[in-house]
Amino acid sequence: MSQFNEVSVVKKANVYFDGKCVSHTVIFADGTRKTLGVIFPSSLTFNVGAPEVMEITGGSCRVRLAGASEWTTYAAGQSFSVPGDSSFDIEVTEMVDYVCHYG
Amino acid sequence: MSQFNEVSVVKKANVYFDGKCVSHTVIFADGTRKTLGVIFPSSLTFNVGAPEVMEITGGSCRVRLAGASEWTTYAAGQSFSVPGDSSFDIEVTEMVDYVCHYG
């Protein structure tokens, strides 16, 4: 599915890391939220509050969860889960499109 | 209104000018589309097919429509109209959030 239907979308973008990450927030009928975004080629560390699932919908990246020693590569169609109150390192080699699912 | 309700949103972003402009497409129940985006500080020329209205929802920019000699400054809450099959120059001094209305 290339789009979300019957949702609300917040007009203003979320911008992180000097524009290396840009997302828009989508709100579903049940009140849950997701963010749709891009990450430009870079090496970043994201701090995570609530647990989340990062679904990669385009591009490619390597990810290392907090406490892990190994990097794992993810491309379009793949996802990874991030525990709450943690972080992950990400190296984006080809601009990533993602959907971030919370909770 | 800080959000659009009862819409569809396309998951993948539209990225222009090496990431200086990032938007997501929103589709309304009547089939019309708008894009929600950001433009990072830069000097760019946008080519326009269909007529559009650029509504600035955050930040500040100067704009010169094709054929005009004067620049006009726009900030949050202001809009400008662009005729079809034309272009405009934009100088963004403070990251702009925008909604682009077509037709």
Coordinates of N, CA and C in Angstrom, one line a residue:
Chain A
M1 N 0.9 -1.2 0.0 CA 0.0 0.0 0.0 C 0.9 1.2 0.0
S2 N 0.7 2.1 -1.0 CA 1.6 3.2 -1.1 C 1.1 4.5 -0.4
Q3 N -0.1 4.4 0.2 CA -0.6 5.6 0.9 C -1.4 5.1 2.1
F4 N -1.6 6.0 3.1 CA -2.5 5.8 4.2 C -3.8 6.6 3.9
N5 N -4.9 5.9 4.2 CA -6.2 6.5 3.9 C -7.0 6.9 5.2
E6 N -7.9 7.9 5.1 CA -8.7 8.3 6.2 C -7.9 8.6 7.4
V7 N -7.0 9.5 7.2 CA -6.1 9.9 8.3 C -6.1 11.5 8.4
S8 N -5.5 11.9 9.5 CA -5.2 13.4 9.5 C -3.7 13.5 9.4
V9 N -3.3 14.7 8.9 CA -1.8 14.9 8.8 C -1.5 16.3 9.3
V10 N -0.5 16.4 10.1 CA -0.1 17.6 10.7 C 0.7 18.4 9.6
K11 N 0.3 19.7 9.4 CA 0.9 20.5 8.3 C 2.4 20.7 8.5
K12 N 2.8 21.0 9.7 CA 4.2 21.3 9.9 C 5.1 20.1 10.0
A13 N 6.3 20.2 9.4 CA 7.2 19.0 9.4 C 7.9 18.9 10.7
N14 N 8.5 17.8 11.0 CA 9.4 17.5 12.0 C 10.8 17.5 11.4
V15 N 11.7 18.3 11.8 CA 13.0 18.4 11.2 C 14.1 18.1 12.3
Y16 N 14.9 17.2 12.0 CA 16.0 16.8 13.0 C 17.3 16.8 12.3
F17 N 18.4 16.9 13.1 CA 19.8 16.8 12.6 C 20.0 17.8 11.4
D18 N 19.6 19.0 11.6 CA 19.9 20.0 10.6 C 19.3 19.7 9.2
G19 N 18.2 19.0 9.3 CA 17.5 18.7 8.0 C 17.9 17.3 7.4
K20 N 18.8 16.6 8.1 CA 19.1 15.2 7.6 C 17.9 14.3 7.7
C21 N 17.0 14.6 8.6 CA 15.8 13.8 8.8 C 14.6 14.8 8.8
V22 N 13.6 14.5 7.9 CA 12.4 15.3 7.8 C 11.2 14.4 7.8
S23 N 10.3 14.7 8.7 CA 9.1 13.8 8.7 C 7.8 14.6 8.8
H24 N 6.7 14.0 8.5 CA 5.4 14.5 8.7 C 4.6 13.5 9.6
T25 N 3.8 14.0 10.5 CA 3.0 13.2 11.4 C 1.6 12.9 10.9
V26 N 1.3 11.6 10.9 CA 0.0 11.1 10.5 C -0.8 10.6 11.7
I27 N -2.0 11.0 11.8 CA -2.9 10.6 13.0 C -4.0 9.7 12.4
F28 N -4.2 8.5 13.0 CA -5.2 7.6 12.6 C -6.5 7.8 13.4
A29 N -7.6 7.2 12.9 CA -8.9 7.4 13.5 C -8.9 7.0 15.0
D30 N -8.1 6.0 15.3 CA -8.0 5.5 16.7 C -7.1 6.3 17.5
G31 N -6.5 7.4 17.0 CA -5.7 8.3 17.8 C -4.2 7.9 17.7
T32 N -3.9 6.7 17.2 CA -2.5 6.4 17.1 C -1.8 7.3 16.0
R33 N -0.5 7.4 16.1 CA 0.3 8.3 15.2 C 1.4 7.5 14.6
K34 N 1.7 7.8 13.4 CA 2.9 7.4 12.7 C 3.6 8.6 12.1
T35 N 4.9 8.5 11.8 CA 5.6 9.5 11.1 C 6.1 8.9 9.8
L36 N 6.0 9.8 8.7 CA 6.5 9.4 7.4 C 7.7 10.3 7.1
G37 N 8.8 9.8 6.8 CA 9.9 10.7 6.6 C 11.0 10.2 5.7
V38 N 12.0 11.0 5.6 CA 13.2 10.7 4.8 C 14.4 10.9 5.7
I39 N 15.5 10.2 5.5 CA 16.8 10.4 6.1 C 17.8 10.5 5.0
F40 N 18.5 11.6 4.9 CA 19.5 11.8 3.8 C 20.8 11.1 4.2
P41 N 21.6 10.8 3.3 CA 22.9 10.1 3.6 C 23.6 10.8 4.7
S42 N 23.9 10.1 5.7 CA 24.5 10.6 7.0 C 24.7 9.5 7.9
S43 N 25.4 9.8 9.0 CA 25.6 8.8 10.2 C 25.0 9.5 11.4
L44 N 24.0 9.0 11.9 CA 23.2 9.7 13.0 C 22.9 8.7 14.2
T45 N 22.6 9.3 15.3 CA 22.2 8.5 16.5 C 20.8 9.0 16.9
F46 N 19.8 8.2 16.8 CA 18.4 8.6 17.2 C 18.2 8.1 18.7
N47 N 17.7 9.0 19.5 CA 17.3 8.6 20.8 C 15.8 8.3 20.8
V48 N 15.4 7.2 21.4 CA 14.0 6.7 21.3 C 13.4 6.7 22.7
G49 N 12.2 7.3 22.7 CA 11.4 7.3 24.0 C 10.5 6.1 24.0
A50 N 9.4 6.2 23.4 CA 8.5 5.0 23.3 C 9.0 4.0 22.3
P51 N 8.7 2.7 22.5 CA 9.2 1.7 21.5 C 8.7 2.0 20.1
E52 N 9.4 1.7 19.1 CA 9.0 2.0 17.7 C 9.5 0.9 16.8
V53 N 8.7 0.9 15.7 CA 9.2 0.0 14.6 C 9.4 0.9 13.4
M54 N 10.6 0.8 12.8 CA 11.0 1.6 11.7 C 10.9 0.7 10.5
E55 N 9.9 1.1 9.6 CA 9.7 0.4 8.3 C 10.4 1.2 7.2
I56 N 11.3 0.5 6.6 CA 12.0 1.2 5.5 C 11.2 1.0 4.2
T57 N 10.8 2.1 3.5 CA 10.0 2.0 2.3 C 10.8 2.3 1.1
G58 N 12.0 2.8 1.3 CA 12.9 3.1 0.1 C 14.3 3.4 0.6
G59 N 15.3 3.1 -0.3 CA 16.7 3.4 0.1 C 17.3 2.3 0.9
S60 N 18.4 2.6 1.5 CA 19.1 1.5 2.2 C 19.9 2.2 3.4
C61 N 20.0 1.4 4.4 CA 20.8 1.9 5.6 C 21.3 0.7 6.4
R62 N 22.3 1.0 7.3 CA 22.9 0.1 8.2 C 22.4 0.6 9.6
V63 N 22.1 -0.3 10.5 CA 21.6 0.1 11.8 C 22.3 -0.7 12.9
R64 N 22.6 -0.1 14.0 CA 23.1 -0.8 15.2 C 22.3 -0.3 16.4
L65 N 21.6 -1.2 17.0 CA 20.8 -0.9 18.2 C 21.7 -0.7 19.4
A66 N 21.3 0.2 20.3 CA 22.1 0.4 21.5 C 22.4 -0.9 22.2
G67 N 23.7 -1.1 22.5 CA 24.2 -2.3 23.2 C 24.6 -3.4 22.2
A68 N 24.2 -3.2 20.9 CA 24.6 -4.3 20.0 C 26.0 -4.0 19.4
S69 N 26.7 -5.0 19.0 CA 28.0 -4.7 18.4 C 27.9 -4.8 16.8
E70 N 26.9 -5.5 16.4 CA 26.8 -5.8 14.9 C 25.9 -4.7 14.2
W71 N 26.2 -4.4 13.0 CA 25.4 -3.6 12.2 C 24.5 -4.5 11.3
T72 N 23.3 -4.1 11.0 CA 22.4 -4.9 10.1 C 22.0 -3.9 9.0
T73 N 22.0 -4.4 7.8 CA 21.5 -3.6 6.7 C 20.0 -3.8 6.4
Y74 N 19.4 -2.7 6.2 CA 17.9 -2.8 5.9 C 17.7 -2.0 4.6
A75 N 16.8 -2.5 3.8 CA 16.4 -1.9 2.5 C 14.9 -1.9 2.4
A76 N 14.4 -1.3 1.3 CA 13.0 -1.2 1.2 C 12.2 -2.5 1.4
G77 N 11.2 -2.5 2.2 CA 10.4 -3.6 2.5 C 10.8 -4.3 3.8
Q78 N 11.9 -3.8 4.4 CA 12.3 -4.4 5.7 C 12.1 -3.4 6.9
S79 N 12.0 -4.0 8.1 CA 11.7 -3.2 9.3 C 12.6 -3.6 10.4
F80 N 12.8 -2.7 11.4 CA 13.5 -3.1 12.6 C 12.8 -2.5 13.8
S81 N 12.8 -3.2 14.9 CA 12.2 -2.7 16.2 C 13.2 -2.1 17.1
V82 N 12.8 -1.0 17.7 CA 13.7 -0.3 18.7 C 13.0 -0.3 20.0
P83 N 13.6 -0.9 21.1 CA 13.0 -0.9 22.4 C 12.8 0.6 22.9
G84 N 11.9 0.8 23.9 CA 11.7 2.1 24.5 C 12.9 2.5 25.3
D85 N 13.1 3.8 25.5 CA 14.2 4.4 26.3 C 15.6 3.8 25.8
S86 N 15.8 3.9 24.5 CA 17.1 3.4 24.0 C 17.5 4.3 22.9
S87 N 18.3 3.8 22.0 CA 18.8 4.5 20.9 C 19.2 3.6 19.8
F88 N 19.5 4.1 18.6 CA 20.1 3.4 17.6 C 21.0 4.3 16.7
D89 N 22.0 3.7 16.2 CA 22.9 4.4 15.2 C 22.4 3.9 13.9
I90 N 22.4 4.9 12.9 CA 22.0 4.6 11.6 C 23.0 5.2 10.6
E91 N 23.4 4.5 9.6 CA 24.3 5.0 8.5 C 23.5 4.8 7.3
V92 N 23.1 6.0 6.7 CA 22.3 6.0 5.5 C 23.2 6.2 4.3
T93 N 23.2 5.2 3.4 CA 24.1 5.3 2.2 C 23.3 5.8 1.0
E94 N 22.0 5.4 1.0 CA 21.1 5.8 -0.1 C 19.9 6.4 0.6
M95 N 19.4 7.6 0.2 CA 18.3 8.2 1.0 C 17.2 7.2 1.3
V96 N 16.8 7.3 2.6 CA 15.8 6.3 3.1 C 14.5 7.0 3.2
D97 N 13.5 6.4 2.7 CA 12.1 6.7 3.1 C 11.6 5.7 4.1
Y98 N 11.0 6.2 5.1 CA 10.5 5.4 6.2 C 9.1 5.7 6.7
V99 N 8.5 4.7 7.4 CA 7.3 4.9 8.2 C 7.7 4.5 9.6
C100 N 7.5 5.4 10.6 CA 7.8 5.0 12.0 C 6.5 4.7 12.7
H101 N 6.4 3.5 13.2 CA 5.2 3.1 13.9 C 5.5 3.1 15.4
Y102 N 4.7 3.7 16.2 CA 4.9 3.8 17.7 C 4.1 2.8 18.5
G103 N 4.6 2.5 19.6 CA 3.8 1.7 20.6 C 3.8 0.2 20.3
Chain B
M1 N -5.9 26.2 11.4 CA -6.0 24.7 11.5 C -4.6 24.1 11.2
S2 N -4.1 23.3 12.2 CA -2.8 22.8 12.1 C -2.6 21.5 11.4
Q3 N -3.8 20.9 11.0 CA -3.7 19.6 10.4 C -4.8 19.5 9.3
F4 N -4.7 18.6 8.4 CA -5.7 18.3 7.5 C -6.4 17.0 7.9
N5 N -7.7 16.9 7.9 CA -8.4 15.7 8.4 C -9.1 15.0 7.2
E6 N -9.3 13.7 7.5 CA -10.0 12.8 6.5 C -9.4 12.9 5.1
V7 N -8.1 12.7 5.1 CA -7.3 12.7 3.9 C -6.5 11.4 3.7
S8 N -6.0 11.2 2.5 CA -5.0 10.2 2.3 C -3.6 10.8 2.2
V9 N -2.6 10.1 2.6 CA -1.2 10.7 2.4 C -0.3 9.6 1.8
V10 N 0.5 10.1 0.8 CA 1.4 9.2 0.1 C 2.6 8.9 1.0
K11 N 3.0 7.6 1.2 CA 4.1 7.3 2.1 C 5.4 7.9 1.7
K12 N 5.7 7.8 0.4 CA 7.0 8.3 0.0 C 7.1 9.8 -0.2
A13 N 8.2 10.4 0.2 CA 8.4 11.8 0.1 C 8.7 12.2 -1.4
N14 N 8.5 13.5 -1.7 CA 9.0 14.1 -2.9 C 10.2 14.9 -2.5
V15 N 11.3 14.7 -3.1 CA 12.6 15.3 -2.7 C 13.1 16.0 -4.0
Y16 N 13.4 17.3 -3.8 CA 13.9 18.1 -4.9 C 15.2 18.9 -4.5
F17 N 16.0 19.3 -5.4 CA 17.1 20.1 -5.2 C 18.0 19.5 -4.1
D18 N 18.4 18.2 -4.3 CA 19.3 17.6 -3.4 C 18.9 17.6 -2.0
G19 N 17.6 17.6 -1.7 CA 17.0 17.6 -0.4 C 16.8 19.0 0.2
K20 N 17.0 20.0 -0.6 CA 16.7 21.4 -0.1 C 15.1 21.5 0.1
C21 N 14.4 20.7 -0.7 CA 12.9 20.8 -0.6 C 12.4 19.3 -0.4
V22 N 11.6 19.1 0.6 CA 11.1 17.8 0.9 C 9.6 18.0 1.2
S23 N 8.8 17.2 0.5 CA 7.3 17.3 0.7 C 6.7 15.9 0.7
H24 N 5.5 15.9 1.3 CA 4.6 14.7 1.2 C 3.3 15.1 0.6
T25 N 2.7 14.2 -0.2 CA 1.5 14.5 -0.9 C 0.3 14.1 -0.2
V26 N -0.7 15.0 -0.1 CA -2.0 14.7 0.6 C -3.1 14.7 -0.4
I27 N -4.0 13.7 -0.3 CA -5.1 13.6 -1.3 C -6.4 13.8 -0.6
F28 N -7.2 14.7 -1.0 CA -8.5 14.9 -0.4 C -9.6 14.1 -1.0
A29 N -10.7 14.0 -0.3 CA -11.9 13.1 -0.6 C -12.3 13.4 -2.1
D30 N -12.2 14.7 -2.5 CA -12.7 15.1 -3.8 C -11.6 14.8 -4.9
G31 N -10.5 14.2 -4.5 CA -9.5 13.9 -5.5 C -8.4 14.9 -5.6
T32 N -8.6 16.1 -5.1 CA -7.6 17.2 -5.2 C -6.4 16.8 -4.3
R33 N -5.3 17.4 -4.7 CA -4.0 17.1 -4.0 C -3.4 18.4 -3.5
K34 N -2.7 18.3 -2.4 CA -1.8 19.4 -1.9 C -0.5 18.7 -1.5
T35 N 0.5 19.5 -1.5 CA 1.8 19.0 -0.9 C 2.1 19.8 0.3
L36 N 2.6 19.1 1.4 CA 3.1 19.7 2.6 C 4.6 19.6 2.6
G37 N 5.3 20.7 2.8 CA 6.7 20.5 2.7 C 7.5 21.5 3.4
V38 N 8.8 21.3 3.3 CA 9.8 22.3 3.9 C 10.8 22.7 2.8
I39 N 11.3 23.9 2.9 CA 12.4 24.3 2.0 C 13.5 24.8 3.0
F40 N 14.7 24.2 2.9 CA 15.8 24.7 3.7 C 16.5 25.9 3.1
P41 N 17.2 26.7 4.0 CA 17.8 27.9 3.5 C 18.6 27.6 2.2
S42 N 18.3 28.4 1.2 CA 18.8 28.2 -0.2 C 18.3 29.2 -1.1
S43 N 18.8 29.3 -2.3 CA 18.3 30.1 -3.4 C 17.9 29.1 -4.6
L44 N 16.7 29.0 -4.9 CA 16.2 28.0 -5.8 C 15.3 28.6 -6.9
T45 N 15.1 27.9 -8.0 CA 14.1 28.3 -9.0 C 13.2 27.1 -9.2
F46 N 11.9 27.3 -8.9 CA 10.9 26.2 -9.1 C 10.2 26.4 -10.4
N47 N 10.2 25.4 -11.2 CA 9.4 25.4 -12.5 C 8.0 24.9 -12.1
V48 N 7.0 25.6 -12.6 CA 5.6 25.3 -12.2 C 4.8 24.9 -13.5
G49 N 4.1 23.7 -13.4 CA 3.2 23.3 -14.5 C 1.8 23.9 -14.3
A50 N 1.0 23.2 -13.4 CA -0.3 23.7 -13.1 C -0.2 25.0 -12.2
P51 N -1.1 25.9 -12.3 CA -1.1 27.0 -11.4 C -1.1 26.5 -9.9
E52 N -0.5 27.3 -9.1 CA -0.5 26.9 -7.7 C -0.5 28.1 -6.7
V53 N -0.9 27.8 -5.5 CA -0.8 28.8 -4.4 C 0.1 28.2 -3.4
M54 N 1.1 28.9 -3.1 CA 2.1 28.5 -2.0 C 1.7 29.3 -0.7
E55 N 1.3 28.5 0.3 CA 0.9 29.0 1.6 C 2.1 28.8 2.5
I56 N 2.6 29.9 3.0 CA 3.8 29.7 3.9 C 3.3 29.6 5.4
T57 N 3.6 28.4 6.0 CA 3.0 28.2 7.3 C 4.1 28.3 8.4
G58 N 5.3 28.6 8.0 CA 6.4 28.8 9.0 C 7.6 29.3 8.3
G59 N 8.5 30.0 9.0 CA 9.7 30.5 8.3 C 9.5 31.8 7.5
S60 N 10.5 32.1 6.7 CA 10.4 33.3 5.9 C 11.2 33.1 4.6
C61 N 10.7 33.8 3.5 CA 11.4 33.7 2.3 C 11.1 35.0 1.4
R62 N 12.0 35.2 0.4 CA 11.7 36.2 -0.6 C 11.4 35.5 -1.9
V63 N 10.5 36.0 -2.7 CA 10.1 35.4 -3.9 C 10.0 36.4 -5.0
R64 N 10.4 35.9 -6.2 CA 10.3 36.7 -7.4 C 9.7 35.9 -8.5
L65 N 8.5 36.2 -8.9 CA 7.8 35.5 -10.0 C 8.5 35.7 -11.3
A66 N 8.4 34.7 -12.2 CA 8.9 34.9 -13.6 C 8.5 36.2 -14.2
G67 N 9.4 36.9 -14.7 CA 9.0 38.2 -15.4 C 8.9 39.4 -14.5
A68 N 9.0 39.1 -13.2 CA 8.9 40.3 -12.2 C 10.3 40.8 -11.9
S69 N 10.4 42.0 -11.6 CA 11.8 42.5 -11.2 C 11.9 42.6 -9.7
E70 N 10.8 42.7 -9.0 CA 10.8 42.9 -7.6 C 10.7 41.6 -6.8
W71 N 11.4 41.6 -5.7 CA 11.2 40.5 -4.7 C 10.2 40.8 -3.7
T72 N 9.5 39.9 -3.2 CA 8.5 40.1 -2.2 C 8.8 39.1 -1.0
T73 N 8.7 39.6 0.2 CA 9.0 38.8 1.3 C 7.7 38.2 1.9
Y74 N 7.7 36.9 2.1 CA 6.6 36.2 2.7 C 7.0 35.4 4.0
A75 N 6.1 35.5 5.0 CA 6.3 34.8 6.2 C 5.1 34.0 6.6
A76 N 5.1 33.3 7.7 CA 4.0 32.4 8.1 C 2.7 33.2 8.1
G77 N 1.7 32.5 7.5 CA 0.4 33.1 7.4 C 0.2 33.8 6.0
Q78 N 1.2 33.9 5.2 CA 1.1 34.6 3.9 C 1.1 33.6 2.8
S79 N 0.6 34.0 1.6 CA 0.6 33.1 0.4 C 0.9 33.9 -0.8
F80 N 1.4 33.2 -1.8 CA 1.5 33.8 -3.1 C 1.0 32.8 -4.2
S81 N 0.5 33.4 -5.3 CA 0.0 32.6 -6.4 C 1.0 32.6 -7.5
V82 N 1.1 31.4 -8.1 CA 2.0 31.2 -9.3 C 1.2 30.8 -10.5
P83 N 1.3 31.5 -11.6 CA 0.6 31.1 -12.8 C 1.1 29.8 -13.3
G84 N 0.3 29.1 -14.1 CA 0.7 27.9 -14.7 C 1.8 28.1 -15.8
D85 N 2.6 27.1 -16.0 CA 3.6 27.1 -17.0 C 4.5 28.3 -16.8
S86 N 5.0 28.5 -15.6 CA 5.9 29.6 -15.3 C 6.9 29.1 -14.3
S87 N 7.5 30.0 -13.6 CA 8.5 29.7 -12.6 C 8.6 30.8 -11.5
F88 N 9.2 30.4 -10.4 CA 9.6 31.5 -9.5 C 10.9 31.2 -8.8
D89 N 11.6 32.3 -8.5 CA 12.8 32.3 -7.7 C 12.4 32.4 -6.3
I90 N 13.1 31.7 -5.4 CA 12.8 31.8 -4.0 C 14.2 31.8 -3.2
E91 N 14.3 32.7 -2.3 CA 15.4 32.7 -1.4 C 14.9 32.5 0.0
V92 N 15.3 31.4 0.6 CA 14.8 31.0 1.9 C 15.9 31.4 2.9
T93 N 15.5 32.3 3.9 CA 16.5 32.7 4.9 C 16.3 31.9 6.2
E94 N 15.1 31.5 6.4 CA 14.7 30.8 7.6 C 13.9 29.6 7.1
M95 N 14.2 28.4 7.5 CA 13.5 27.3 6.9 C 12.0 27.5 6.8
V96 N 11.4 27.2 5.6 CA 10.0 27.5 5.3 C 9.3 26.1 5.5
D97 N 8.1 26.2 6.1 CA 7.1 25.2 6.0 C 6.0 25.7 5.1
Y98 N 5.6 24.9 4.2 CA 4.5 25.3 3.3 C 3.5 24.3 3.0
V99 N 2.3 24.8 2.5 CA 1.3 24.0 1.9 C 1.2 24.5 0.5
C100 N 1.3 23.6 -0.5 CA 1.1 24.0 -1.9 C -0.2 23.5 -2.4
H101 N -1.1 24.5 -2.8 CA -2.4 24.2 -3.3 C -2.4 24.2 -4.8
Y102 N -2.9 23.3 -5.5 CA -2.9 23.2 -7.0 C -4.3 23.6 -7.6
G103 N -4.2 24.1 -8.8 CA -5.4 24.3 -9.5 C -6.2 25.6 -9.2

